[in-house]
XYZ file of C-alpha atoms in Angstrom:
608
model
C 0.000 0.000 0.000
C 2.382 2.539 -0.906
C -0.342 5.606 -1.167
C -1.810 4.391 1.705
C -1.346 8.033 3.025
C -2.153 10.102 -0.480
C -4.443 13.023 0.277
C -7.938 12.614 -0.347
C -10.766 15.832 -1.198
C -12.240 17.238 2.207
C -15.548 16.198 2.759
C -18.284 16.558 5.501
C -17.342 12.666 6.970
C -13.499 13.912 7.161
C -13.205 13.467 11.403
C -12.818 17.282 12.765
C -11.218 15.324 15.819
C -9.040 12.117 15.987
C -7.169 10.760 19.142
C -4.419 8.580 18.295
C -2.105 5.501 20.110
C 0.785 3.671 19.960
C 1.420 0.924 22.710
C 5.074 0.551 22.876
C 6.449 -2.295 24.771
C 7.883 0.171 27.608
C 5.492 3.379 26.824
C 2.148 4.054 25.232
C 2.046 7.644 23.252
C -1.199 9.893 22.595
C -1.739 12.236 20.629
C -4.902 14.771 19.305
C -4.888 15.801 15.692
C -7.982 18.782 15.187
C -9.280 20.529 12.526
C -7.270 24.286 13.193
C -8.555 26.684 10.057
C -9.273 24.018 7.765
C -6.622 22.067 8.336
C -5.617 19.637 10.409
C -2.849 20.136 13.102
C -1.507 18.117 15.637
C -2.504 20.123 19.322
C -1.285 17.811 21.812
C 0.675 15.011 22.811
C 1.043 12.949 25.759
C 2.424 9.912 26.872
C 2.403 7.110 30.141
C 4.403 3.760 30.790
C 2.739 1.314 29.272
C 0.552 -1.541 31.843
C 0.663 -4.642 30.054
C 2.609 -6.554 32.667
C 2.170 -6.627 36.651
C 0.702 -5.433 38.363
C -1.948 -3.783 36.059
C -2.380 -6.178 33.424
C -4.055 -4.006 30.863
C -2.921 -1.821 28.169
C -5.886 0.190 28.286
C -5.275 1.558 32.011
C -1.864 3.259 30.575
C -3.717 4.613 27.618
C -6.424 5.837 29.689
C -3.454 7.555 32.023
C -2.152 9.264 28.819
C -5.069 10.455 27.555
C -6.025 12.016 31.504
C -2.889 13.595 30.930
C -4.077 15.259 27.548
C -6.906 16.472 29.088
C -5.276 18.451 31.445
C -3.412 20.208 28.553
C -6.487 20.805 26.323
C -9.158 21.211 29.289
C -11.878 19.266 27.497
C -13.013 15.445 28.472
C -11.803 12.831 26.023
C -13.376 10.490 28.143
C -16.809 9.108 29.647
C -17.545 8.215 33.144
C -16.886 4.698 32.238
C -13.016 5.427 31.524
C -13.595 4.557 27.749
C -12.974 6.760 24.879
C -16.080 9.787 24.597
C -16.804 9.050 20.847
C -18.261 11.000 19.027
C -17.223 14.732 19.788
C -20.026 16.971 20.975
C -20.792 19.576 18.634
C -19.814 22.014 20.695
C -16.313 20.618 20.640
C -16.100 20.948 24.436
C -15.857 17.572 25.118
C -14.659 13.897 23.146
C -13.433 13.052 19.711
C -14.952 12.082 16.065
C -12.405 8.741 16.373
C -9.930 6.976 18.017
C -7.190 4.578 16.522
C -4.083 2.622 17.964
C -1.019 0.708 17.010
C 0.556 -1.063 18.969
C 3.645 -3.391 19.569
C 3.214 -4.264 23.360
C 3.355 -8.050 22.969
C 6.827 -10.079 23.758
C 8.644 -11.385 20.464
C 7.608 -14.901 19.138
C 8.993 -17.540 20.956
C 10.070 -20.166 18.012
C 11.781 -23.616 18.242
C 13.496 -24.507 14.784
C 13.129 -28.313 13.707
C 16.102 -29.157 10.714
C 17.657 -31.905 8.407
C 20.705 -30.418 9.880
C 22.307 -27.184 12.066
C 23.560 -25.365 9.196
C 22.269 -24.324 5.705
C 18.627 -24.113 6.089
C 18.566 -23.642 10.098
C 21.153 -20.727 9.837
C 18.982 -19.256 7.237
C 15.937 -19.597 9.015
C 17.706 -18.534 12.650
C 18.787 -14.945 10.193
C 15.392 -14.572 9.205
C 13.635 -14.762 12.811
C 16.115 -12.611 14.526
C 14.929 -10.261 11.809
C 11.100 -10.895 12.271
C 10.724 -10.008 16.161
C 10.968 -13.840 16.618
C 13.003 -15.155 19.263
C 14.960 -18.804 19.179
C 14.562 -20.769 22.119
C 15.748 -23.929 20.559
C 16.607 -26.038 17.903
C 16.181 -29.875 16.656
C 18.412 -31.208 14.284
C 17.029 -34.254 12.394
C 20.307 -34.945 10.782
C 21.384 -36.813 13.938
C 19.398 -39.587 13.764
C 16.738 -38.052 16.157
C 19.037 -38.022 19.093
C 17.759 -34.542 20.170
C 14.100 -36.172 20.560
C 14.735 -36.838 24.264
C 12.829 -36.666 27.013
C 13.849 -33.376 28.160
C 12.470 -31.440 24.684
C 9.570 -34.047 24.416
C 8.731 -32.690 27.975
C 9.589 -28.863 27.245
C 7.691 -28.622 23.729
C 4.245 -30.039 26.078
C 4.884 -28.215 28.887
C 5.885 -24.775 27.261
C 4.755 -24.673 23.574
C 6.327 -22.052 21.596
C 4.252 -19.551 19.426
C 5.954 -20.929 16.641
C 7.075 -24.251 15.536
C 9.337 -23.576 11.804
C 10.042 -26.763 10.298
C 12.737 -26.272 7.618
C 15.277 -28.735 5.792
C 15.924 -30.243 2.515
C 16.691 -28.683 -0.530
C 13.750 -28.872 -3.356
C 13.158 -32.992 -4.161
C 15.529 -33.659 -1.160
C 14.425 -36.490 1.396
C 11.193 -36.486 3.060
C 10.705 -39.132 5.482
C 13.233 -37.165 8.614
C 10.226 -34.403 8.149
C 7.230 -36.680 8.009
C 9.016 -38.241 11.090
C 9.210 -34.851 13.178
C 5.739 -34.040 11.753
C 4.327 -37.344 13.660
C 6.311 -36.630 16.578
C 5.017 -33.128 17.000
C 1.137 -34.496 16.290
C 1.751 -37.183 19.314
C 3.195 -34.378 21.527
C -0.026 -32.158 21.016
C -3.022 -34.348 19.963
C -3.834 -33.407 23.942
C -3.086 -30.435 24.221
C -5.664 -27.532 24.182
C -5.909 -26.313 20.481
C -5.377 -22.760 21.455
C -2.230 -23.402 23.303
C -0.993 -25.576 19.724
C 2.084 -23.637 18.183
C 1.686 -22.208 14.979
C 3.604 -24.598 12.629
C 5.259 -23.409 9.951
C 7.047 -25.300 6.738
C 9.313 -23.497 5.119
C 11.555 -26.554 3.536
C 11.453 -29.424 0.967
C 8.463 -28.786 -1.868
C 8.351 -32.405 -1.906
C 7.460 -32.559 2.180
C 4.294 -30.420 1.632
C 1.273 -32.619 1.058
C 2.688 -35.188 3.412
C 2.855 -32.894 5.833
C -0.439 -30.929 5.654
C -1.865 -34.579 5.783
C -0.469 -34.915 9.477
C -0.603 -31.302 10.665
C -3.273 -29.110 9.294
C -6.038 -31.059 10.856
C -3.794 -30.539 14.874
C -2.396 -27.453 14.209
C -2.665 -23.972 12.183
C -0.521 -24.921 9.758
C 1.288 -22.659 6.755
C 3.326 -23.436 4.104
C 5.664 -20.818 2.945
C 8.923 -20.939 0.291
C 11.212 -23.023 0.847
C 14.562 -20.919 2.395
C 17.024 -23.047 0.634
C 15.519 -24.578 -2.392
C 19.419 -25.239 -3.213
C 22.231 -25.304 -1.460
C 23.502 -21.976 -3.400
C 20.172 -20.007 -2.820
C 18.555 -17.999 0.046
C 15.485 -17.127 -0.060
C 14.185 -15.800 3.187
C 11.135 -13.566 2.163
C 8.149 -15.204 2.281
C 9.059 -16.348 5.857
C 9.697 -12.975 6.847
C 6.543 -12.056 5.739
C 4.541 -14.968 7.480
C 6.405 -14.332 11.207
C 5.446 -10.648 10.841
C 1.759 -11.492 9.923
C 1.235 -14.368 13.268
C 3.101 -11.647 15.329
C 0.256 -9.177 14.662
C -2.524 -11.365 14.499
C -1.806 -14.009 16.676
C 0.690 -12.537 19.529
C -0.760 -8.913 19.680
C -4.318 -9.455 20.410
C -2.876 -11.759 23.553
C -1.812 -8.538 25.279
C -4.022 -7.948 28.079
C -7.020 -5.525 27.330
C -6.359 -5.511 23.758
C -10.333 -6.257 23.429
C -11.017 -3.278 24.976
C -8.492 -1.082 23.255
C -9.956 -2.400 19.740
C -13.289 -1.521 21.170
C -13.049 1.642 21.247
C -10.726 2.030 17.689
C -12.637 2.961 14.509
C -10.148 0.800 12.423
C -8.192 -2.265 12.825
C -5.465 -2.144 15.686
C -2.374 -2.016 13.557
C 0.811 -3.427 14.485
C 3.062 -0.226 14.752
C 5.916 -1.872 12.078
C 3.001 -1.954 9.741
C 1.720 1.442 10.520
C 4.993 2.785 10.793
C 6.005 1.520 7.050
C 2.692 2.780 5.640
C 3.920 6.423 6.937
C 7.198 5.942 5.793
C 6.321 4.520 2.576
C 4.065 7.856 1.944
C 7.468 10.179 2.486
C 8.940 8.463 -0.100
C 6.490 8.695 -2.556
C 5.159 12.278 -1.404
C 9.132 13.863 -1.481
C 9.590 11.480 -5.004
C 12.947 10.352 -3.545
C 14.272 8.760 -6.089
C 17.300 6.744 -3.819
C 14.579 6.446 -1.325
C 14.076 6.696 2.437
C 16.034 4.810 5.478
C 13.494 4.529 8.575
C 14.468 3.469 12.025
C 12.967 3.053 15.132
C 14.806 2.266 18.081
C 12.355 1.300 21.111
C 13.187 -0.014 24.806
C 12.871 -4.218 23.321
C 12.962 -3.832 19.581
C 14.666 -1.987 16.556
C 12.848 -1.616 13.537
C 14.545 -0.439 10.131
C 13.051 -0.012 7.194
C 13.666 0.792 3.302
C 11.362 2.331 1.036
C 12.789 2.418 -2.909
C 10.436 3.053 -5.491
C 7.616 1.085 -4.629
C 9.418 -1.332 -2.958
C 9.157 -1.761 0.955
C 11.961 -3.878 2.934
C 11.809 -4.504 6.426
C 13.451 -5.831 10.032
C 12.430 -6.150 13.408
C 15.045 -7.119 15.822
C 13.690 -8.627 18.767
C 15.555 -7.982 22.541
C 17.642 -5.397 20.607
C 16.629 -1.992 22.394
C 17.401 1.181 24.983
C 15.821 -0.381 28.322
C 14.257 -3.876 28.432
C 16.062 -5.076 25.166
C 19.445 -3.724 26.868
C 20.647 -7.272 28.443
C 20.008 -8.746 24.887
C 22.147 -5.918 23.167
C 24.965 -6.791 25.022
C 24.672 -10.729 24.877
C 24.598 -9.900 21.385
C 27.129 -7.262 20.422
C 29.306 -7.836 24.005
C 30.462 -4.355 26.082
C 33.425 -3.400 24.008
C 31.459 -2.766 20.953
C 29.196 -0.480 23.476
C 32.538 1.418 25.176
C 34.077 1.955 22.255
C 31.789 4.571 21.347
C 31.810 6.431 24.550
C 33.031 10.288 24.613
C 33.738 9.862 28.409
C 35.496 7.788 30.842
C 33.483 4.804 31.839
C 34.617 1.347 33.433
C 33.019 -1.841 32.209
C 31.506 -2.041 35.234
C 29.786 1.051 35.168
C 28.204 0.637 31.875
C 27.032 -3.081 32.799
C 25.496 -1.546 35.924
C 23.453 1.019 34.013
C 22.425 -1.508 31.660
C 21.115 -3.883 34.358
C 19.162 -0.546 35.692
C 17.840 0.435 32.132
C 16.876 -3.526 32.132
C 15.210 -3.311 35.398
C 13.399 0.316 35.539
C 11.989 0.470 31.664
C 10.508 3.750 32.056
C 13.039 6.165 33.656
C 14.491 8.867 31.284
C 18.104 9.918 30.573
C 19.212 12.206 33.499
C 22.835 12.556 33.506
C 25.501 13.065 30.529
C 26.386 9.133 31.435
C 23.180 8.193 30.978
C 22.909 9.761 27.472
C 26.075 8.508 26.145
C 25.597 5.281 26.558
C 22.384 4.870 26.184
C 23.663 6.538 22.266
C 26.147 3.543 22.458
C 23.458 1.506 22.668
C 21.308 3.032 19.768
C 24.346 2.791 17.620
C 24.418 -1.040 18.151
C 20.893 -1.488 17.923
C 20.775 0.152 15.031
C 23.975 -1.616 13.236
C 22.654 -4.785 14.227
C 19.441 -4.435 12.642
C 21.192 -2.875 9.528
C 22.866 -6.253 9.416
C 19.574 -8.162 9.538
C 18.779 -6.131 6.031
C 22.028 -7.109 4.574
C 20.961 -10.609 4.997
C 17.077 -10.308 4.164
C 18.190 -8.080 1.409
C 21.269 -6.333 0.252
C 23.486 -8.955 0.950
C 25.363 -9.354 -2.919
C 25.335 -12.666 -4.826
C 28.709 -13.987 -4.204
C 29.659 -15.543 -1.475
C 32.803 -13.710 0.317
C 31.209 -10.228 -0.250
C 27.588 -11.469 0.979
C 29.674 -12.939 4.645
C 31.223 -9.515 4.364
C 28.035 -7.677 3.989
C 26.358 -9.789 7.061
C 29.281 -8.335 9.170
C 28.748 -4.912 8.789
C 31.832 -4.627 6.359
C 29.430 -4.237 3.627
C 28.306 -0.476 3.264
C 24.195 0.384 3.430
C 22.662 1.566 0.145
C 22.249 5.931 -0.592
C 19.357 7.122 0.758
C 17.978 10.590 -0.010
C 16.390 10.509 3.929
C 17.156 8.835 6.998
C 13.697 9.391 9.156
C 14.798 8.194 12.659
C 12.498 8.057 15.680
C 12.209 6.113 19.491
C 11.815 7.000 22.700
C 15.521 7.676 23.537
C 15.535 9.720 20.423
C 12.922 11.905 21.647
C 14.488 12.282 25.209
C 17.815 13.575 24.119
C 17.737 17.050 24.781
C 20.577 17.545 21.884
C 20.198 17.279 18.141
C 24.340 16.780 17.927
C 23.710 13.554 20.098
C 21.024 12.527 17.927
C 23.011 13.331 14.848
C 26.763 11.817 16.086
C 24.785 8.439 17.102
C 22.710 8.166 13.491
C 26.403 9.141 11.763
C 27.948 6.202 13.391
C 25.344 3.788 12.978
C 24.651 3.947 9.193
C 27.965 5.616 7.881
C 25.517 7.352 4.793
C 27.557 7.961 1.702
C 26.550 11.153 -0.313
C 24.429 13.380 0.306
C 20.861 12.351 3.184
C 18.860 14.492 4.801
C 18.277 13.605 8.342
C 14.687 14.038 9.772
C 13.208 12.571 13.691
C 9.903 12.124 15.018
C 9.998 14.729 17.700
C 6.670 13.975 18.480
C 6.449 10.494 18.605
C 3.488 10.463 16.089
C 4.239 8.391 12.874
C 3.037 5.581 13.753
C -0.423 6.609 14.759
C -0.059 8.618 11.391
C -0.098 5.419 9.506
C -3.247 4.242 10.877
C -4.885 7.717 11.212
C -4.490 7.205 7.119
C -6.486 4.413 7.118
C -9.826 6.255 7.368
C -8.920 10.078 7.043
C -5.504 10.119 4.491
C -6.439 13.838 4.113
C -5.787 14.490 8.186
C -2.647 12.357 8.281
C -1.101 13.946 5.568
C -1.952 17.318 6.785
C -0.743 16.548 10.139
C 2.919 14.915 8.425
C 3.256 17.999 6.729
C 2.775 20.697 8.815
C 3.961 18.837 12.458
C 5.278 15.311 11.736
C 9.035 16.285 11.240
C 12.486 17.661 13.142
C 14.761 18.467 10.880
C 18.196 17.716 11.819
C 19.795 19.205 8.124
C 21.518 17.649 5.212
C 24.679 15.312 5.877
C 27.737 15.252 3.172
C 29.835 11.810 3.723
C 32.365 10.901 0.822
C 33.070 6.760 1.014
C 36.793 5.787 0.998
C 40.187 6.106 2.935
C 42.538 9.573 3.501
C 44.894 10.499 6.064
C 44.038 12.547 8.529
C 44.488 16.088 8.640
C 44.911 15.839 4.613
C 42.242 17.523 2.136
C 39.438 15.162 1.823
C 36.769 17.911 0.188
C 36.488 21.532 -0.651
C 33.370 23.023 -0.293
C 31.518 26.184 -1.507
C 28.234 27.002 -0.091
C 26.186 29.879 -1.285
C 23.175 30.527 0.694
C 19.781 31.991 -0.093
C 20.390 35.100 2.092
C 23.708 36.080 -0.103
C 26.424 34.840 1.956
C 28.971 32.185 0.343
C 31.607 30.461 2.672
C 34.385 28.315 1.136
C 35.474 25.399 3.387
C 38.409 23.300 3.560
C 37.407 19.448 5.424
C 40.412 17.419 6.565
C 40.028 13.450 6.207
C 38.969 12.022 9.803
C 36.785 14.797 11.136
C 32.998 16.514 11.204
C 32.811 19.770 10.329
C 29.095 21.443 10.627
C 28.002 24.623 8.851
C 24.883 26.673 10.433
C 22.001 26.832 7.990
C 18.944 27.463 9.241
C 15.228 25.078 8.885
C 13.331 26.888 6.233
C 17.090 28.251 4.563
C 18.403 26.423 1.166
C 22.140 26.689 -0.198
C 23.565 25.597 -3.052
C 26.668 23.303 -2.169
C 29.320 22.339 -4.497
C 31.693 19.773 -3.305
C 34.751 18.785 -4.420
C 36.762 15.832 -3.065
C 40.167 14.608 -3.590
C 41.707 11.466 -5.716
C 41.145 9.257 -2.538
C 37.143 9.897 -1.890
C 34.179 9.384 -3.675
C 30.535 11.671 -2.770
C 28.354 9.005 -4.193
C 28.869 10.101 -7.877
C 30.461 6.087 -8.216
C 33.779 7.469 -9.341
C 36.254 9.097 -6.700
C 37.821 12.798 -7.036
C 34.597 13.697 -9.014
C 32.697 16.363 -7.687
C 29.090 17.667 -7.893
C 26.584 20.573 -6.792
C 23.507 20.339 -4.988
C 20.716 22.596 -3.644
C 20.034 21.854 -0.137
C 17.695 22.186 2.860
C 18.885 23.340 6.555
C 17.727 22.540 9.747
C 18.651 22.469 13.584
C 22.309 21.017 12.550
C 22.482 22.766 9.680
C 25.506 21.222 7.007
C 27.144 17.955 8.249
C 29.831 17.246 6.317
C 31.359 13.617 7.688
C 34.689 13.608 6.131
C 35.695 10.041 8.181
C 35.405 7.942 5.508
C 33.505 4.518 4.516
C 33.978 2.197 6.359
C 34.397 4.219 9.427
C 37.784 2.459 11.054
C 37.368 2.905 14.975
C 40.687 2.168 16.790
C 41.223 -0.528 19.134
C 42.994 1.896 21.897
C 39.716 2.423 24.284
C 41.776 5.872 24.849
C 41.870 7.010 21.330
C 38.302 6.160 20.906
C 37.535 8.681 23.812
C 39.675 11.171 22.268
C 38.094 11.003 18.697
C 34.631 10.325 20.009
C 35.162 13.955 21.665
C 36.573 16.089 19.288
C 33.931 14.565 17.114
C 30.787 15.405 19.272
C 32.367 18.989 19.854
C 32.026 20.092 16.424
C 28.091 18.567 16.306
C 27.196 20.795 19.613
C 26.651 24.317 19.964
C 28.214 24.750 23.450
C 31.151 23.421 23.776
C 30.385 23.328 28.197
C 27.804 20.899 27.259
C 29.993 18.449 24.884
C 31.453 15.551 26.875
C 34.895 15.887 28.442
């Protein structure tokens, strides 16, 4: 649905009043879009930690909190003396709304046991494409060893704790059969007592030849889908379609287990979306509204989960990293990238016990908010990693090139992300950090852009409920995008390839709108940043030396380009692609500084 967002005519049934929310997994946002002079604007925002666990047990309870909030800041009633949504507004417009809708993405990840021919080929593939689908691995069960892992132990675990997801996998295209129609018999004796709505989900996403034998034994035990199969040779990969099918069970099956979902959808005029979905749909419209013709790099960065996405042309690619995030996804951020990958991008002196003790208190108090200059810089060290995992997870899924040493390469971050003409970046922590040099350092660091990107953030934490806003009023969400859905940070310039430092790696003239033209020398290694103001264009030639390239494909080529400005201004990242990081903790301190001074307007408040 890529113009799921595309303006429609007013009319009399367009809502004059629409409360909107997203249930995170940590915190549930509000906010009110209004009709403001025949348009509509967003007027207020609020937001409350979200109650799906203990002790409240209901999502509803922290969206009714938000929305108490909002009516303290707009001094109306939004809702009844029930506690449920005052639908629809009075026509006085003293009191309620025309609509309500919600995303939301408060349910755990999928918990998923594998069953294989054998651990490698089409489990690893498989394992890639759940840690990219919000799907979690709590085992796997190798066929390939004569059934040995069939022992009591997992015979008793599968019964006793049935995953959401059971993906069967194995066997290239006319490979063997009877190890899966095995498992498949095993797995109907295990559950043939077990209450069909505590049955996994079983998925087959193997062996063409397995299918009808298996739908014979499953689909009349189980909900049972057959997807491609992920290795259909031993030279191909093709994870899609099971990307796809994890993403759809996660929204339909896991997310209307969170408590009070019932109630929440009650009240909604549309479908509760999942907020990846909504999210894309929003993202998807940016693309197609700017006509970027490189397209647009989202990412969301929330306390569990990361979520990146990439729109080009009308093509939308997608990954969800589950236990990757800020606050309860912390402890599975460092099990997965380890603390020296987090200190290593740390501006300040911190032991490694330090940062694992804040990491154990982001774990255990979800909700709290960035107090101290510690507490932002790491918690930046942490949306770095995030971030570059999940960038790793669309390698795999999807940028990954066709032979085989550059594809390993691209899987370990070696392998440089596709240009962009926009990087839209939101998330809680985002949103918190008080400066847009932070923001803009962290986002540098985590993608390494080549060429020329604008960077934009959801200050208000809104795009989500945008995208499902547009499912019944396009005309309000795009209104609303327009006028209130973006911070700009500014317009980043970062040539790909190698210099030494302190040599010329571009010259720049910039001529701005108001008259003034500055000429600027950038030395390989550093940031430089040029004031230009949101609303203010310049026109920007560049022109690099023999050792850099701007995107153009050939290096020492230079180019000219009108651009916009914004709260950073010009960025011009001059570090080169790949960005080298040196294995001296010290050094990294020292860059990491000198680096974050240039991005901040006061140098008291940069790190030291």
């Amino acid at each position: 649905m890529a113009d799921v967002l595309s303006p429609a005519a007013p009319s009399d049934a367009t809502p004059q009043a629409i409360l909107a929310a997203d249930v995170g997994s940590t915190r549930t946002h509000v906010c009110l879009i209004q009709r403001v002079e025949g348009s509509h604007r967003l007027v207020a925002r609020a937001e409350s930690p979200t109650t799906a666990g203990e002790p409240e047990n209901d999502i509803t309870i922290g969206v009714c909190r938000a929305i108490q909030e909002m009516e303290a800041i707009v001094q109306r009633p939004l809702l009844d003396s029930d506690g449920d949504v005052l639908t629809p507004m009075e026509q006085s417009g003293r009191a309620g709304v025309d609509a309500f809708v919600a995303t939301a993405s408060a349910a755990p990840p999928l918990r998923c046991v594998i069953i294989g021919l054998t651990d490698d080929l089409s489990v690893e593939t498989a394992a890639r494409t759940c840690a990219a689908a919000n799907t979690v691995v709590h085992g796997t069960i190798s066929l390939g060893e004569t059934m040995r892992r069939w022992d009591d132990a997992t015979l008793q675990s599968l019964h006793e704790a049935p995953p959401d997801v059971i993906l069967m996998v194995g066997g290239v295209d006319t490979g063997p059969v009877a190890p899966l129609e095995s498992a498949a018999l095993v797995l109907a004796t295990i559950y043939e007592t077990v209450d069909a709505a505590e049955r996994p989900v079983i998925v087959f996403a193997g062996n063409q030849e397995a299918r009808r034998t298996l739908r014979e034994l499953l689909a009349p035990l189980f909900d049972y889908r057959v997807v491609d199969n992920v290795r259909p040779d031993v030279h191909t990969e093709m994870p899609g379609e099971l990307h796809r099918e994890l993403t759809a069970i996660y929204q339909h099956i896991a997310l209307p287990r969170v408590p009070g979902y019932s109630r929440l959808q009650e009240w909604a005029a549309t479908p509760i979306l999942s907020t990846s979905e909504a999210l894309g749909h929003t993202w998807r419209f940016i693309a197609q509204r700017d006509r970027l013709e490189r397209g647009l790099l989202g990412i969301d960065v929330g306390g569990v989960t990361t979520h990146v996405g990439a729109v080009r042309q009308v093509i939308y690619q997608w990954a969800v990293s589950a236990s990757l995030g800020t606050s309860q996804g912390a402890e599975g951020l460092l099990r997965t990238v380890g603390r020296e990958r987090l200190l290593r991008w740390l501006p300040i002196p911190l032991s490694a016990a330090e940062a694992l003790s804040y990491l154990q208190n982001a774990h255990l108090r979800p909700y709290s908010i960035p107090q101290t200059m510690e507490d932002l810089v790491l918690g930046h060290a942490m949306l770095r990693e995030a971030i570059g995992v999940s960038l790793g997870q669309m390698r795999h899924l999807y940028w990954a090139p066709e032979d085989g040493e550059s594809a390993a390469r691209s899987r370990d971050r070696g392998h440089p992300v596709p240009s962009f003409d926009l990087i839209a970046a939101r998330g809680g922590f985002i949103a918190h950090t008080p400066q847009d040099g932070l923001i803009t350092m962290a986002l540098l660091d985590a993608v390494q852009p080549i060429g020329l990107v604008r960077v934009v953030t959801d200050w208000a934490t809104a795009w989500p409920q945008l995208g499902a806003v547009a499912a019944f009023a396009p005309l309000a969400a795009a209104q609303v995008l327009a006028c209130d859905g973006f911070h700009t940070l500014g317009t980043v310039i970062a040539p790909s390839g190698t210099g030494k430092p302190g040599e010329i790696a571009l010259r720049l003239r910039i001529e701005r709108d108001d008259g003034q033209t500055i000429a600027l020398d950038v030395p390989a290694g550093t940031v430089r940043r040029v004031p230009l103001a949101v609303g203010q264009r310049a026109r920007v030639q560049v022109y690099p030396s023999r050792a850099f390239d701007i995107g153009l494909g050939r290096r020492g080529v230079g180019g000219q380009a009108e651009v916009m400005g914004g709260s950073m201004g010009i960025v011009i990242d001059a570090r080169g692609r790949p960005l080298e990081l040196s294995e001296d903790m010290e050094e990294c301190r020292t860059r990491n500084q000198l680096w974050l001074r240039n991005l901040i307007d006061d140098d008291a408040d940069a790190p030291a």
